[in-house]
Amino acid sequence: MTTTDIPRPTDAGSGRRVAKKRPRRTATGGLRQAVSATTLLWIMACLYGFPVLWFILSSLKPSSDLFSYPLTLVPHNPTLSGFEAAWDSANFSQYFINTAIVCVITTILTVGISCCTGYALAKYDNKWLKAFFICILATTMLPSEVMLAPEFLVVRNLGLYNSFAGIILPAVLTATGCFMFRQFFLTVPDELVEAARIDGAKELSIFLRIMVPLSRPIMLTLAILSFQWRWNDYIWPLLMLNDPDKFTVQIGIQSIVGAQNINWSVLLGASVISMIPLIVIFLVFQRYVMGADINAGLKD
């Protein structure tokens, strides 16, 4: 007796694979996540911005209203007398010129030297370069106060005391700048460098025509940070400068503070005046700090 396999009747749609529908994110869930993230950012902005707002509005108050009880955020009788007294009591125009000279020269040298150092540390394989990079990072483990005494002795023995060069030269090479450029150049594909070498480009040409344009966002970021560091620097210029005509802004603000009493209205006005250049520089250059297309010129 033989048996034959007879196909069983099946439903027309049973042989088709039924695709499982993935749960879609509802508009409510996405909106909830966006609102929560936005709310968190607003809370952080308020926490950071409230002291600055209080500081700026307090500079518009008369001296009699600064410590009046109850404390108020908005001045009842806003005045610019604190700014006028601060500008007249100190030679702020000369302080601004001195600080601008120091900041601009130091920023240019810092960006240039950090760019060259970071490129060498990232694209050249040498054990001595690795050891040099470790030594650079080791400087960040020491407090800046520990290095003040030896730096002062070296600068004084070089005959740079009471000069702008004595402020500029010790601040040129920074571990932060070298690290930033090294990490950026590590992300640049080596194929881009090899392609330029095959085309006959020299090492200096590769660096100036390819690497420097690609690193423009890092250069601008470090320039903003370096300018801010040098503008707010107080301890080192205080140690190095003895001539009042060479004082920087921060030392000029300190000279306003009296030994017995402090005119807070004048001090707040002077502090707000010293913040204006940093705010302007940040607003002008922040739109240039963006990601670079490091894969430009490469084929997929």
Short mmCIF file of N, CA and C in Angstrom, two decimals, residues 41-181:
data_model
loop_
_atom_site.label_atom_id
_atom_site.label_comp_id
_atom_site.label_asym_id
_atom_site.label_seq_id
_atom_site.Cartn_x
_atom_site.Cartn_y
_atom_site.Cartn_z
N LEU A 41 18.25 72.63 30.21
CA LEU A 41 19.19 73.64 29.72
C LEU A 41 18.83 75.03 30.22
N TRP A 42 17.54 75.33 30.26
CA TRP A 42 17.11 76.63 30.78
C TRP A 42 17.43 76.76 32.27
N ILE A 43 17.26 75.69 33.01
CA ILE A 43 17.59 75.73 34.44
C ILE A 43 19.08 75.98 34.65
N MET A 44 19.92 75.29 33.88
CA MET A 44 21.36 75.51 33.99
C MET A 44 21.74 76.92 33.56
N ALA A 45 21.10 77.42 32.50
CA ALA A 45 21.40 78.78 32.06
C ALA A 45 21.03 79.80 33.13
N CYS A 46 19.93 79.58 33.80
CA CYS A 46 19.52 80.50 34.87
C CYS A 46 20.47 80.43 36.06
N LEU A 47 20.94 79.23 36.39
CA LEU A 47 21.86 79.09 37.52
C LEU A 47 23.18 79.79 37.25
N TYR A 48 23.66 79.70 36.00
CA TYR A 48 24.91 80.36 35.66
C TYR A 48 24.72 81.85 35.38
N GLY A 49 23.57 82.21 34.83
CA GLY A 49 23.38 83.59 34.43
C GLY A 49 22.89 84.52 35.52
N PHE A 50 22.25 83.97 36.56
CA PHE A 50 21.71 84.84 37.60
C PHE A 50 22.80 85.61 38.34
N PRO A 51 23.91 84.98 38.77
CA PRO A 51 24.96 85.79 39.43
C PRO A 51 25.54 86.87 38.53
N VAL A 52 25.69 86.56 37.23
CA VAL A 52 26.22 87.56 36.31
C VAL A 52 25.23 88.71 36.14
N LEU A 53 23.94 88.38 36.05
CA LEU A 53 22.92 89.42 35.94
C LEU A 53 22.90 90.30 37.19
N TRP A 54 22.99 89.68 38.36
CA TRP A 54 23.03 90.44 39.62
C TRP A 54 24.25 91.35 39.65
N PHE A 55 25.39 90.83 39.18
CA PHE A 55 26.63 91.60 39.17
C PHE A 55 26.51 92.83 38.27
N ILE A 56 25.96 92.65 37.07
CA ILE A 56 25.84 93.77 36.12
C ILE A 56 24.83 94.79 36.62
N LEU A 57 23.68 94.33 37.12
CA LEU A 57 22.68 95.27 37.62
C LEU A 57 23.16 95.99 38.87
N SER A 58 23.97 95.34 39.68
CA SER A 58 24.50 96.00 40.88
C SER A 58 25.45 97.13 40.53
N SER A 59 26.12 97.01 39.37
CA SER A 59 27.02 98.09 38.96
C SER A 59 26.27 99.36 38.58
N LEU A 60 24.96 99.24 38.34
CA LEU A 60 24.14 100.40 38.01
C LEU A 60 23.50 101.03 39.24
N LYS A 61 23.75 100.48 40.41
CA LYS A 61 23.16 101.01 41.64
C LYS A 61 24.09 102.03 42.28
N PRO A 62 23.56 103.02 42.97
CA PRO A 62 24.40 103.90 43.77
C PRO A 62 24.99 103.13 44.96
N SER A 63 26.02 103.68 45.54
CA SER A 63 26.67 103.00 46.66
C SER A 63 25.73 102.80 47.84
N SER A 64 24.81 103.72 48.02
CA SER A 64 23.88 103.61 49.15
C SER A 64 22.87 102.49 48.99
N ASP A 65 22.63 102.04 47.76
CA ASP A 65 21.62 101.00 47.53
C ASP A 65 22.20 99.59 47.45
N LEU A 66 23.52 99.46 47.47
CA LEU A 66 24.11 98.13 47.29
C LEU A 66 23.83 97.22 48.48
N PHE A 67 23.85 97.78 49.69
CA PHE A 67 23.67 96.97 50.89
C PHE A 67 22.40 97.35 51.65
N SER A 68 21.46 97.98 50.95
CA SER A 68 20.20 98.33 51.59
C SER A 68 19.34 97.08 51.77
N TYR A 69 18.59 97.05 52.84
CA TYR A 69 17.72 95.90 53.13
C TYR A 69 16.26 96.32 52.96
N PRO A 70 15.46 95.51 52.27
CA PRO A 70 15.79 94.22 51.64
C PRO A 70 16.55 94.40 50.33
N LEU A 71 17.32 93.38 49.97
CA LEU A 71 18.09 93.42 48.74
C LEU A 71 17.17 93.37 47.53
N THR A 72 17.52 94.12 46.52
CA THR A 72 16.71 94.17 45.30
C THR A 72 17.60 93.84 44.11
N LEU A 73 17.01 93.18 43.14
CA LEU A 73 17.77 92.83 41.94
C LEU A 73 17.84 94.01 40.97
N VAL A 74 16.71 94.63 40.70
CA VAL A 74 16.65 95.74 39.75
C VAL A 74 16.91 97.05 40.50
N PRO A 75 17.84 97.87 40.04
CA PRO A 75 18.09 99.14 40.73
C PRO A 75 16.91 100.09 40.60
N HIS A 76 16.57 100.75 41.71
CA HIS A 76 15.47 101.71 41.69
C HIS A 76 15.88 103.00 40.97
N ASN A 77 17.10 103.43 41.21
CA ASN A 77 17.60 104.64 40.57
C ASN A 77 18.90 104.32 39.83
N PRO A 78 18.80 103.74 38.65
CA PRO A 78 20.02 103.35 37.92
C PRO A 78 20.87 104.56 37.57
N THR A 79 22.17 104.38 37.71
CA THR A 79 23.11 105.46 37.44
C THR A 79 24.40 104.90 36.88
N LEU A 80 25.10 105.70 36.12
CA LEU A 80 26.40 105.33 35.55
C LEU A 80 27.55 106.01 36.27
N SER A 81 27.29 106.49 37.46
CA SER A 81 28.34 107.20 38.20
C SER A 81 29.50 106.28 38.56
N GLY A 82 29.20 105.00 38.82
CA GLY A 82 30.27 104.06 39.14
C GLY A 82 31.21 103.84 37.97
N PHE A 83 30.66 103.78 36.76
CA PHE A 83 31.50 103.62 35.57
C PHE A 83 32.35 104.88 35.33
N GLU A 84 31.72 106.04 35.49
CA GLU A 84 32.46 107.28 35.28
C GLU A 84 33.57 107.46 36.30
N ALA A 85 33.27 107.14 37.57
CA ALA A 85 34.30 107.28 38.61
C ALA A 85 35.42 106.27 38.40
N ALA A 86 35.08 105.05 37.96
CA ALA A 86 36.12 104.04 37.71
C ALA A 86 37.02 104.46 36.56
N TRP A 87 36.43 105.00 35.50
CA TRP A 87 37.23 105.41 34.35
C TRP A 87 38.12 106.60 34.68
N ASP A 88 37.62 107.52 35.53
CA ASP A 88 38.40 108.70 35.88
C ASP A 88 39.45 108.42 36.95
N SER A 89 39.18 107.45 37.82
CA SER A 89 40.11 107.19 38.93
C SER A 89 41.33 106.40 38.50
N ALA A 90 41.27 105.73 37.39
CA ALA A 90 42.40 104.93 36.91
C ALA A 90 42.62 105.22 35.43
N ASN A 91 43.84 104.97 34.99
CA ASN A 91 44.21 105.21 33.60
C ASN A 91 43.79 103.99 32.76
N PHE A 92 42.48 103.83 32.58
CA PHE A 92 41.97 102.63 31.94
C PHE A 92 42.34 102.57 30.47
N SER A 93 42.45 103.69 29.82
CA SER A 93 42.83 103.65 28.40
C SER A 93 44.21 103.04 28.21
N GLN A 94 45.16 103.42 29.08
CA GLN A 94 46.50 102.85 29.00
C GLN A 94 46.49 101.38 29.41
N TYR A 95 45.68 101.05 30.41
CA TYR A 95 45.58 99.65 30.84
C TYR A 95 45.03 98.77 29.71
N PHE A 96 44.04 99.27 29.01
CA PHE A 96 43.46 98.51 27.91
C PHE A 96 44.47 98.31 26.79
N ILE A 97 45.25 99.33 26.47
CA ILE A 97 46.25 99.21 25.42
C ILE A 97 47.32 98.19 25.81
N ASN A 98 47.80 98.28 27.06
CA ASN A 98 48.82 97.33 27.52
C ASN A 98 48.30 95.89 27.49
N THR A 99 47.10 95.71 27.99
CA THR A 99 46.54 94.35 28.03
C THR A 99 46.27 93.83 26.62
N ALA A 100 45.82 94.70 25.72
CA ALA A 100 45.57 94.27 24.34
C ALA A 100 46.86 93.83 23.66
N ILE A 101 47.94 94.57 23.89
CA ILE A 101 49.23 94.19 23.30
C ILE A 101 49.66 92.81 23.79
N VAL A 102 49.58 92.61 25.10
CA VAL A 102 49.99 91.33 25.67
C VAL A 102 49.10 90.19 25.17
N CYS A 103 47.79 90.40 25.14
CA CYS A 103 46.86 89.34 24.76
C CYS A 103 47.00 88.97 23.28
N VAL A 104 47.10 89.97 22.41
CA VAL A 104 47.17 89.69 20.98
C VAL A 104 48.45 88.95 20.62
N ILE A 105 49.59 89.44 21.11
CA ILE A 105 50.87 88.79 20.79
C ILE A 105 50.92 87.39 21.38
N THR A 106 50.49 87.23 22.62
CA THR A 106 50.52 85.91 23.25
C THR A 106 49.59 84.94 22.55
N THR A 107 48.42 85.41 22.14
CA THR A 107 47.46 84.54 21.46
C THR A 107 48.00 84.06 20.12
N ILE A 108 48.60 84.95 19.34
CA ILE A 108 49.15 84.57 18.03
C ILE A 108 50.27 83.54 18.21
N LEU A 109 51.18 83.80 19.14
CA LEU A 109 52.28 82.86 19.36
C LEU A 109 51.78 81.53 19.92
N THR A 110 50.80 81.58 20.81
CA THR A 110 50.29 80.35 21.41
C THR A 110 49.62 79.47 20.36
N VAL A 111 48.80 80.06 19.50
CA VAL A 111 48.11 79.28 18.47
C VAL A 111 49.11 78.70 17.48
N GLY A 112 50.08 79.50 17.04
CA GLY A 112 51.05 79.01 16.07
C GLY A 112 51.92 77.89 16.61
N ILE A 113 52.48 78.08 17.80
CA ILE A 113 53.35 77.06 18.37
C ILE A 113 52.57 75.81 18.75
N SER A 114 51.37 75.96 19.28
CA SER A 114 50.56 74.80 19.64
C SER A 114 50.16 74.00 18.40
N CYS A 115 49.87 74.69 17.30
CA CYS A 115 49.50 74.01 16.06
C CYS A 115 50.67 73.18 15.54
N CYS A 116 51.86 73.77 15.50
CA CYS A 116 53.03 73.03 15.04
C CYS A 116 53.35 71.85 15.94
N THR A 117 53.29 72.06 17.25
CA THR A 117 53.59 70.99 18.19
C THR A 117 52.57 69.87 18.11
N GLY A 118 51.30 70.22 18.03
CA GLY A 118 50.26 69.20 17.94
C GLY A 118 50.35 68.38 16.68
N TYR A 119 50.71 69.01 15.55
CA TYR A 119 50.86 68.26 14.30
C TYR A 119 52.03 67.29 14.37
N ALA A 120 53.14 67.72 14.94
CA ALA A 120 54.30 66.84 15.07
C ALA A 120 54.00 65.66 16.00
N LEU A 121 53.31 65.91 17.09
CA LEU A 121 52.99 64.84 18.04
C LEU A 121 51.99 63.85 17.47
N ALA A 122 51.15 64.29 16.54
CA ALA A 122 50.10 63.42 16.02
C ALA A 122 50.52 62.63 14.79
N LYS A 123 51.35 63.22 13.92
CA LYS A 123 51.61 62.62 12.62
C LYS A 123 53.02 62.06 12.46
N TYR A 124 53.88 62.20 13.44
CA TYR A 124 55.22 61.65 13.36
C TYR A 124 55.40 60.61 14.47
N ASP A 125 55.84 59.43 14.06
CA ASP A 125 55.99 58.32 15.00
C ASP A 125 57.43 58.29 15.49
N ASN A 126 57.63 58.77 16.70
CA ASN A 126 58.96 58.81 17.29
C ASN A 126 58.82 58.68 18.80
N LYS A 127 59.67 57.83 19.39
CA LYS A 127 59.55 57.59 20.83
C LYS A 127 59.90 58.84 21.64
N TRP A 128 60.80 59.67 21.11
CA TRP A 128 61.16 60.88 21.82
C TRP A 128 60.01 61.90 21.80
N LEU A 129 59.26 61.91 20.71
CA LEU A 129 58.09 62.78 20.68
C LEU A 129 57.04 62.34 21.68
N LYS A 130 56.86 61.03 21.83
CA LYS A 130 55.91 60.53 22.83
C LYS A 130 56.35 60.90 24.24
N ALA A 131 57.65 60.79 24.50
CA ALA A 131 58.16 61.18 25.81
C ALA A 131 57.99 62.69 26.04
N PHE A 132 58.20 63.47 24.97
CA PHE A 132 58.00 64.92 25.08
C PHE A 132 56.55 65.26 25.37
N PHE A 133 55.63 64.53 24.74
CA PHE A 133 54.20 64.77 24.98
C PHE A 133 53.84 64.44 26.43
N ILE A 134 54.40 63.39 26.97
CA ILE A 134 54.15 63.04 28.37
C ILE A 134 54.67 64.14 29.30
N CYS A 135 55.83 64.70 28.96
CA CYS A 135 56.37 65.79 29.77
C CYS A 135 55.48 67.03 29.71
N ILE A 136 54.91 67.28 28.53
CA ILE A 136 54.00 68.43 28.41
C ILE A 136 52.75 68.22 29.27
N LEU A 137 52.18 67.01 29.21
CA LEU A 137 51.00 66.73 30.02
C LEU A 137 51.32 66.75 31.51
N ALA A 138 52.56 66.42 31.87
CA ALA A 138 52.94 66.41 33.29
C ALA A 138 52.89 67.80 33.90
N THR A 139 53.06 68.84 33.05
CA THR A 139 53.01 70.20 33.59
C THR A 139 51.62 70.57 34.09
N THR A 140 50.59 69.90 33.57
CA THR A 140 49.23 70.18 34.03
C THR A 140 48.95 69.61 35.41
N MET A 141 49.81 68.71 35.89
CA MET A 141 49.62 68.11 37.21
C MET A 141 50.17 68.97 38.33
N LEU A 142 50.89 70.03 37.98
CA LEU A 142 51.46 70.92 38.97
C LEU A 142 50.63 72.18 39.08
N PRO A 143 50.36 72.64 40.28
CA PRO A 143 49.66 73.93 40.42
C PRO A 143 50.51 75.07 39.85
N SER A 144 49.83 76.03 39.29
CA SER A 144 50.56 77.16 38.69
C SER A 144 51.37 77.93 39.72
N GLU A 145 50.92 77.93 40.98
CA GLU A 145 51.65 78.64 42.03
C GLU A 145 53.02 78.03 42.30
N VAL A 146 53.15 76.71 42.07
CA VAL A 146 54.43 76.05 42.30
C VAL A 146 55.48 76.51 41.29
N MET A 147 55.04 76.84 40.09
CA MET A 147 55.96 77.21 39.01
C MET A 147 56.26 78.70 38.97
N LEU A 148 55.63 79.48 39.84
CA LEU A 148 55.84 80.93 39.79
C LEU A 148 57.28 81.31 40.17
N ALA A 149 57.80 80.71 41.24
CA ALA A 149 59.15 81.08 41.71
C ALA A 149 60.22 80.75 40.68
N PRO A 150 60.31 79.51 40.16
CA PRO A 150 61.35 79.26 39.15
C PRO A 150 61.17 80.07 37.87
N GLU A 151 59.93 80.28 37.43
CA GLU A 151 59.71 81.10 36.24
C GLU A 151 60.16 82.53 36.48
N PHE A 152 59.91 83.05 37.67
CA PHE A 152 60.32 84.42 37.96
C PHE A 152 61.84 84.55 37.95
N LEU A 153 62.54 83.56 38.51
CA LEU A 153 64.00 83.61 38.53
C LEU A 153 64.58 83.54 37.12
N VAL A 154 64.00 82.69 36.28
CA VAL A 154 64.50 82.57 34.91
C VAL A 154 64.27 83.86 34.13
N VAL A 155 63.07 84.42 34.25
CA VAL A 155 62.76 85.64 33.51
C VAL A 155 63.61 86.81 34.02
N ARG A 156 63.82 86.87 35.32
CA ARG A 156 64.64 87.96 35.87
C ARG A 156 66.09 87.84 35.41
N ASN A 157 66.63 86.61 35.40
CA ASN A 157 68.02 86.42 34.97
C ASN A 157 68.20 86.69 33.48
N LEU A 158 67.13 86.56 32.70
CA LEU A 158 67.20 86.89 31.28
C LEU A 158 67.07 88.38 31.02
N GLY A 159 66.85 89.17 32.06
CA GLY A 159 66.74 90.62 31.90
C GLY A 159 65.40 91.07 31.37
N LEU A 160 64.35 90.27 31.58
CA LEU A 160 63.02 90.60 31.07
C LEU A 160 62.07 91.10 32.15
N TYR A 161 62.61 91.41 33.32
CA TYR A 161 61.74 91.90 34.40
C TYR A 161 61.21 93.29 34.04
N ASN A 162 59.94 93.53 34.41
CA ASN A 162 59.26 94.80 34.17
C ASN A 162 59.17 95.10 32.68
N SER A 163 58.84 94.08 31.90
CA SER A 163 58.66 94.25 30.45
C SER A 163 57.53 93.34 29.99
N PHE A 164 56.95 93.70 28.85
CA PHE A 164 55.88 92.88 28.28
C PHE A 164 56.39 91.51 27.84
N ALA A 165 57.66 91.44 27.42
CA ALA A 165 58.22 90.15 27.00
C ALA A 165 58.28 89.17 28.16
N GLY A 166 58.49 89.67 29.37
CA GLY A 166 58.50 88.79 30.53
C GLY A 166 57.15 88.20 30.84
N ILE A 167 56.07 88.86 30.40
CA ILE A 167 54.73 88.32 30.59
C ILE A 167 54.35 87.38 29.45
N ILE A 168 54.80 87.70 28.25
CA ILE A 168 54.35 86.97 27.07
C ILE A 168 55.05 85.62 26.94
N LEU A 169 56.38 85.59 27.03
CA LEU A 169 57.13 84.37 26.72
C LEU A 169 56.77 83.17 27.60
N PRO A 170 56.63 83.32 28.93
CA PRO A 170 56.28 82.14 29.73
C PRO A 170 54.89 81.59 29.44
N ALA A 171 54.03 82.37 28.82
CA ALA A 171 52.65 81.93 28.58
C ALA A 171 52.42 81.43 27.17
N VAL A 172 53.46 81.34 26.36
CA VAL A 172 53.27 80.97 24.95
C VAL A 172 52.92 79.50 24.81
N LEU A 173 53.71 78.61 25.39
CA LEU A 173 53.49 77.17 25.25
C LEU A 173 52.56 76.69 26.35
N THR A 174 51.41 76.17 25.97
CA THR A 174 50.44 75.66 26.92
C THR A 174 50.14 74.20 26.62
N ALA A 175 50.03 73.41 27.67
CA ALA A 175 49.71 71.99 27.49
C ALA A 175 48.31 71.81 26.91
N THR A 176 47.40 72.68 27.26
CA THR A 176 46.03 72.58 26.74
C THR A 176 46.01 72.76 25.23
N GLY A 177 46.73 73.75 24.73
CA GLY A 177 46.76 73.97 23.28
C GLY A 177 47.40 72.82 22.53
N CYS A 178 48.51 72.31 23.02
CA CYS A 178 49.16 71.17 22.36
C CYS A 178 48.26 69.94 22.36
N PHE A 179 47.58 69.71 23.46
CA PHE A 179 46.68 68.56 23.54
C PHE A 179 45.50 68.71 22.59
N MET A 180 44.93 69.90 22.51
CA MET A 180 43.79 70.12 21.62
C MET A 180 44.18 69.87 20.16
N PHE A 181 45.31 70.41 19.72
CA PHE A 181 45.71 70.21 18.33
C PHE A 181 46.12 68.77 18.07
#
